[in-house]
Each structure stands twice: as structure tokens, then as C-alpha cells.
Amino acid sequence: KSYRKIVQIRSEVRFGKPCVRETRISVYDVLSWLASGMSVDEIIDDFPELTREDIQACLAYAADREQRIRVA
């Protein structure tokens, strides 16, 4: 999966939530900013440590997780 080099899960960072590379920015943070209407450019302006590739990786990670969810 293309996001695996970017999205990392480390137990000592943000209680093991998936985060972007060596940052403390979680996938959830990125997704919630996008959901609230922020553009990719606005996110990068506010968080210059993020790249377009990072944001795309967060979306790919979320899509992969969604695909694996089973409805009971």
C-alpha cells in the first residue's frame, strides 16, 4: 500500500493513533480538517511539515480501513 511509508503507528506517539511520518499529526486530524472544509493548500499553509503526498496517504489509509470494515 502506498501510504505505509507515510502513515506510521507508534505506541509512544498519540497513544498509538496512526500519524503522518515523524510528526504528531494524526490521520484523524487531517481527515477532520478536510471534512470541515479546509483545502489541501490551507492545511499545508497551517502545517508546513505536511505535503500533498502526506494528505493523499491519509486518504488512502482511510479508504483502505473503510474497505476492511464488515457490517454485522
mmCIF file of N, CA and C in Angstrom:
data_model
loop_
_atom_site.group_PDB
_atom_site.id
_atom_site.type_symbol
_atom_site.label_atom_id
_atom_site.label_comp_id
_atom_site.label_asym_id
_atom_site.label_seq_id
_atom_site.Cartn_x
_atom_site.Cartn_y
_atom_site.Cartn_z
ATOM 1 N N LYS A 1 0.850 -1.191 0.000
ATOM 2 C CA LYS A 1 0.000 0.000 0.000
ATOM 3 C C LYS A 1 0.890 1.246 0.000
ATOM 4 N N SER A 2 0.508 2.229 -0.778
ATOM 5 C CA SER A 2 1.352 3.409 -0.961
ATOM 6 C C SER A 2 1.468 4.273 0.294
ATOM 7 N N TYR A 3 0.537 4.158 1.216
ATOM 8 C CA TYR A 3 0.576 5.017 2.404
ATOM 9 C C TYR A 3 1.500 4.486 3.502
ATOM 10 N N ARG A 4 1.963 3.288 3.407
ATOM 11 C CA ARG A 4 2.680 2.644 4.518
ATOM 12 C C ARG A 4 3.993 3.301 4.885
ATOM 13 N N LYS A 5 4.625 3.991 3.966
ATOM 14 C CA LYS A 5 5.863 4.701 4.301
ATOM 15 C C LYS A 5 5.566 6.032 4.987
ATOM 16 N N ILE A 6 4.339 6.500 4.887
ATOM 17 C CA ILE A 6 3.972 7.812 5.429
ATOM 18 C C ILE A 6 3.173 7.676 6.717
ATOM 19 N N VAL A 7 2.170 6.845 6.722
ATOM 20 C CA VAL A 7 1.322 6.662 7.908
ATOM 21 C C VAL A 7 2.002 5.646 8.824
ATOM 22 N N GLN A 8 2.302 6.097 10.034
ATOM 23 C CA GLN A 8 3.006 5.255 10.993
ATOM 24 C C GLN A 8 2.215 5.143 12.289
ATOM 25 N N ILE A 9 2.289 3.979 12.903
ATOM 26 C CA ILE A 9 1.651 3.766 14.202
ATOM 27 C C ILE A 9 2.758 3.439 15.194
ATOM 28 N N ARG A 10 2.930 4.356 16.146
ATOM 29 C CA ARG A 10 3.943 4.160 17.194
ATOM 30 C C ARG A 10 3.253 4.320 18.535
ATOM 31 N N SER A 11 3.401 3.345 19.383
ATOM 32 C CA SER A 11 2.672 3.342 20.661
ATOM 33 C C SER A 11 3.004 4.549 21.522
ATOM 34 N N GLU A 12 4.185 5.119 21.375
ATOM 35 C CA GLU A 12 4.589 6.246 22.213
ATOM 36 C C GLU A 12 4.129 7.607 21.672
ATOM 37 N N VAL A 13 3.482 7.629 20.515
ATOM 38 C CA VAL A 13 3.026 8.889 19.905
ATOM 39 C C VAL A 13 1.515 8.853 19.776
ATOM 40 N N ARG A 14 0.859 9.844 20.371
ATOM 41 C CA ARG A 14 -0.603 9.991 20.286
ATOM 42 C C ARG A 14 -1.338 8.690 20.632
ATOM 43 N N PHE A 15 -0.847 7.990 21.642
ATOM 44 C CA PHE A 15 -1.479 6.757 22.135
ATOM 45 C C PHE A 15 -1.649 5.705 21.044
ATOM 46 N N GLY A 16 -0.709 5.673 20.095
ATOM 47 C CA GLY A 16 -0.739 4.653 19.055
ATOM 48 C C GLY A 16 -1.668 4.936 17.897
ATOM 49 N N LYS A 17 -2.181 6.169 17.820
ATOM 50 C CA LYS A 17 -3.026 6.508 16.669
ATOM 51 C C LYS A 17 -2.142 6.650 15.426
ATOM 52 N N PRO A 18 -2.665 6.315 14.252
ATOM 53 C CA PRO A 18 -1.862 6.466 13.036
ATOM 54 C C PRO A 18 -1.551 7.939 12.781
ATOM 55 N N CYS A 19 -0.265 8.226 12.595
ATOM 56 C CA CYS A 19 0.195 9.599 12.382
ATOM 57 C C CYS A 19 1.017 9.691 11.108
ATOM 58 N N VAL A 20 1.204 10.924 10.654
ATOM 59 C CA VAL A 20 1.975 11.196 9.455
ATOM 60 C C VAL A 20 3.463 11.224 9.803
ATOM 61 N N ARG A 21 4.217 10.330 9.184
ATOM 62 C CA ARG A 21 5.675 10.232 9.317
ATOM 63 C C ARG A 21 6.148 10.461 10.756
ATOM 64 N N GLU A 22 7.080 11.374 10.935
ATOM 65 C CA GLU A 22 7.663 11.639 12.262
ATOM 66 C C GLU A 22 6.947 12.776 12.992
ATOM 67 N N THR A 23 5.756 13.132 12.552
ATOM 68 C CA THR A 23 5.012 14.212 13.201
ATOM 69 C C THR A 23 4.079 13.631 14.256
ATOM 70 N N ARG A 24 3.417 14.511 14.977
ATOM 71 C CA ARG A 24 2.368 14.113 15.908
ATOM 72 C C ARG A 24 0.989 14.388 15.300
ATOM 73 N N ILE A 25 0.950 14.654 13.999
ATOM 74 C CA ILE A 25 -0.304 14.922 13.292
ATOM 75 C C ILE A 25 -0.916 13.587 12.899
ATOM 76 N N SER A 26 -2.130 13.331 13.414
ATOM 77 C CA SER A 26 -2.769 12.043 13.152
ATOM 78 C C SER A 26 -3.552 12.068 11.846
ATOM 79 N N VAL A 27 -3.805 10.873 11.344
ATOM 80 C CA VAL A 27 -4.657 10.727 10.163
ATOM 81 C C VAL A 27 -6.020 11.345 10.455
ATOM 82 N N TYR A 28 -6.532 11.110 11.669
ATOM 83 C CA TYR A 28 -7.821 11.687 12.064
ATOM 84 C C TYR A 28 -7.793 13.209 11.960
ATOM 85 N N ASP A 29 -6.694 13.836 12.408
ATOM 86 C CA ASP A 29 -6.581 15.301 12.305
ATOM 87 C C ASP A 29 -6.753 15.744 10.858
ATOM 88 N N VAL A 30 -6.002 15.121 9.963
ATOM 89 C CA VAL A 30 -6.043 15.501 8.550
ATOM 90 C C VAL A 30 -7.441 15.295 7.969
ATOM 91 N N LEU A 31 -8.039 14.143 8.259
ATOM 92 C CA LEU A 31 -9.377 13.866 7.726
ATOM 93 C C LEU A 31 -10.402 14.854 8.267
ATOM 94 N N SER A 32 -10.303 15.200 9.533
ATOM 95 C CA SER A 32 -11.278 16.134 10.103
ATOM 96 C C SER A 32 -11.099 17.536 9.529
ATOM 97 N N TRP A 33 -9.869 17.936 9.240
ATOM 98 C CA TRP A 33 -9.664 19.241 8.597
ATOM 99 C C TRP A 33 -10.284 19.246 7.207
ATOM 100 N N LEU A 34 -10.076 18.179 6.450
ATOM 101 C CA LEU A 34 -10.683 18.086 5.122
ATOM 102 C C LEU A 34 -12.206 18.076 5.222
ATOM 103 N N ALA A 35 -12.734 17.321 6.168
ATOM 104 C CA ALA A 35 -14.195 17.230 6.339
ATOM 105 C C ALA A 35 -14.802 18.563 6.747
ATOM 106 N N SER A 36 -14.032 19.376 7.468
ATOM 107 C CA SER A 36 -14.559 20.681 7.900
ATOM 108 C C SER A 36 -14.514 21.719 6.784
ATOM 109 N N GLY A 37 -13.924 21.332 5.642
ATOM 110 C CA GLY A 37 -13.924 22.246 4.501
ATOM 111 C C GLY A 37 -12.580 22.865 4.180
ATOM 112 N N MET A 38 -11.550 22.553 4.956
ATOM 113 C CA MET A 38 -10.227 23.094 4.641
ATOM 114 C C MET A 38 -9.731 22.481 3.338
ATOM 115 N N SER A 39 -9.064 23.288 2.541
ATOM 116 C CA SER A 39 -8.458 22.776 1.314
ATOM 117 C C SER A 39 -7.081 22.203 1.644
ATOM 118 N N VAL A 40 -6.552 21.434 0.731
ATOM 119 C CA VAL A 40 -5.203 20.882 0.917
ATOM 120 C C VAL A 40 -4.208 22.020 1.087
ATOM 121 N N ASP A 41 -4.341 23.077 0.287
ATOM 122 C CA ASP A 41 -3.428 24.222 0.399
ATOM 123 C C ASP A 41 -3.528 24.889 1.764
ATOM 124 N N GLU A 42 -4.741 25.020 2.298
ATOM 125 C CA GLU A 42 -4.913 25.626 3.625
ATOM 126 C C GLU A 42 -4.261 24.770 4.707
ATOM 127 N N ILE A 43 -4.401 23.468 4.592
ATOM 128 C CA ILE A 43 -3.787 22.574 5.573
ATOM 129 C C ILE A 43 -2.272 22.706 5.519
ATOM 130 N N ILE A 44 -1.719 22.713 4.317
ATOM 131 C CA ILE A 44 -0.269 22.838 4.171
ATOM 132 C C ILE A 44 0.218 24.201 4.646
ATOM 133 N N ASP A 45 -0.573 25.256 4.409
ATOM 134 C CA ASP A 45 -0.208 26.584 4.924
ATOM 135 C C ASP A 45 -0.144 26.578 6.447
ATOM 136 N N ASP A 46 -1.128 25.924 7.095
ATOM 137 C CA ASP A 46 -1.177 25.875 8.557
ATOM 138 C C ASP A 46 -0.168 24.895 9.145
ATOM 139 N N PHE A 47 0.139 23.852 8.403
ATOM 140 C CA PHE A 47 1.043 22.795 8.880
ATOM 141 C C PHE A 47 2.077 22.511 7.789
ATOM 142 N N PRO A 48 3.075 23.377 7.662
ATOM 143 C CA PRO A 48 4.034 23.257 6.553
ATOM 144 C C PRO A 48 4.871 21.977 6.575
ATOM 145 N N GLU A 49 4.826 21.247 7.703
ATOM 146 C CA GLU A 49 5.545 19.966 7.740
ATOM 147 C C GLU A 49 4.826 18.890 6.933
ATOM 148 N N LEU A 50 3.577 19.163 6.544
ATOM 149 C CA LEU A 50 2.813 18.220 5.721
ATOM 150 C C LEU A 50 2.999 18.527 4.242
ATOM 151 N N THR A 51 2.901 17.479 3.440
ATOM 152 C CA THR A 51 2.968 17.626 1.986
ATOM 153 C C THR A 51 1.662 17.114 1.373
ATOM 154 N N ARG A 52 1.480 17.382 0.118
ATOM 155 C CA ARG A 52 0.312 16.843 -0.592
ATOM 156 C C ARG A 52 0.327 15.317 -0.540
ATOM 157 N N GLU A 53 1.505 14.735 -0.675
ATOM 158 C CA GLU A 53 1.634 13.281 -0.622
ATOM 159 C C GLU A 53 1.190 12.747 0.748
ATOM 160 N N ASP A 54 1.514 13.482 1.819
ATOM 161 C CA ASP A 54 1.081 13.077 3.162
ATOM 162 C C ASP A 54 -0.441 13.053 3.261
ATOM 163 N N ILE A 55 -1.077 14.092 2.752
ATOM 164 C CA ILE A 55 -2.532 14.194 2.824
ATOM 165 C C ILE A 55 -3.172 13.094 1.981
ATOM 166 N N GLN A 56 -2.607 12.834 0.813
ATOM 167 C CA GLN A 56 -3.107 11.750 -0.039
ATOM 168 C C GLN A 56 -2.944 10.411 0.667
ATOM 169 N N ALA A 57 -1.851 10.225 1.384
ATOM 170 C CA ALA A 57 -1.622 8.980 2.125
ATOM 171 C C ALA A 57 -2.661 8.797 3.223
ATOM 172 N N CYS A 58 -3.055 9.877 3.879
ATOM 173 C CA CYS A 58 -4.105 9.801 4.908
ATOM 174 C C CYS A 58 -5.421 9.348 4.293
ATOM 175 N N LEU A 59 -5.750 9.878 3.129
ATOM 176 C CA LEU A 59 -6.972 9.466 2.437
ATOM 177 C C LEU A 59 -6.893 8.004 2.014
ATOM 178 N N ALA A 60 -5.743 7.579 1.511
ATOM 179 C CA ALA A 60 -5.572 6.185 1.094
ATOM 180 C C ALA A 60 -5.682 5.252 2.302
ATOM 181 N N TYR A 61 -5.110 5.655 3.424
ATOM 182 C CA TYR A 61 -5.195 4.851 4.643
ATOM 183 C C TYR A 61 -6.654 4.702 5.079
ATOM 184 N N ALA A 62 -7.381 5.817 5.079
ATOM 185 C CA ALA A 62 -8.790 5.790 5.487
ATOM 186 C C ALA A 62 -9.619 4.924 4.531
ATOM 187 N N ALA A 63 -9.351 5.030 3.243
ATOM 188 C CA ALA A 63 -10.085 4.231 2.263
ATOM 189 C C ALA A 63 -9.805 2.741 2.470
ATOM 190 N N ASP A 64 -8.569 2.411 2.753
ATOM 191 C CA ASP A 64 -8.209 1.017 2.985
ATOM 192 C C ASP A 64 -8.896 0.479 4.239
ATOM 193 N N ARG A 65 -8.932 1.264 5.296
ATOM 194 C CA ARG A 65 -9.598 0.852 6.528
ATOM 195 C C ARG A 65 -11.105 0.682 6.305
ATOM 196 N N GLU A 66 -11.687 1.588 5.562
ATOM 197 C CA GLU A 66 -13.121 1.533 5.271
ATOM 198 C C GLU A 66 -13.459 0.258 4.508
ATOM 199 N N GLN A 67 -12.599 -0.101 3.583
ATOM 200 C CA GLN A 67 -12.848 -1.297 2.772
ATOM 201 C C GLN A 67 -12.824 -2.563 3.644
ATOM 202 N N ARG A 68 -12.053 -2.539 4.719
ATOM 203 C CA ARG A 68 -11.927 -3.726 5.560
ATOM 204 C C ARG A 68 -12.983 -3.823 6.644
ATOM 205 N N ILE A 69 -13.814 -2.806 6.815
ATOM 206 C CA ILE A 69 -14.864 -2.826 7.840
ATOM 207 C C ILE A 69 -15.965 -3.776 7.389
ATOM 208 N N ARG A 70 -16.412 -4.638 8.300
ATOM 209 C CA ARG A 70 -17.514 -5.575 7.999
ATOM 210 C C ARG A 70 -18.758 -5.139 8.726
ATOM 211 N N VAL A 71 -19.836 -5.134 8.023
ATOM 212 C CA VAL A 71 -21.116 -4.780 8.614
ATOM 213 C C VAL A 71 -21.765 -6.056 9.146
ATOM 214 N N ALA A 72 -22.156 -6.013 10.409
ATOM 215 C CA ALA A 72 -22.744 -7.215 11.019
ATOM 216 C C ALA A 72 -24.215 -7.305 10.712
#
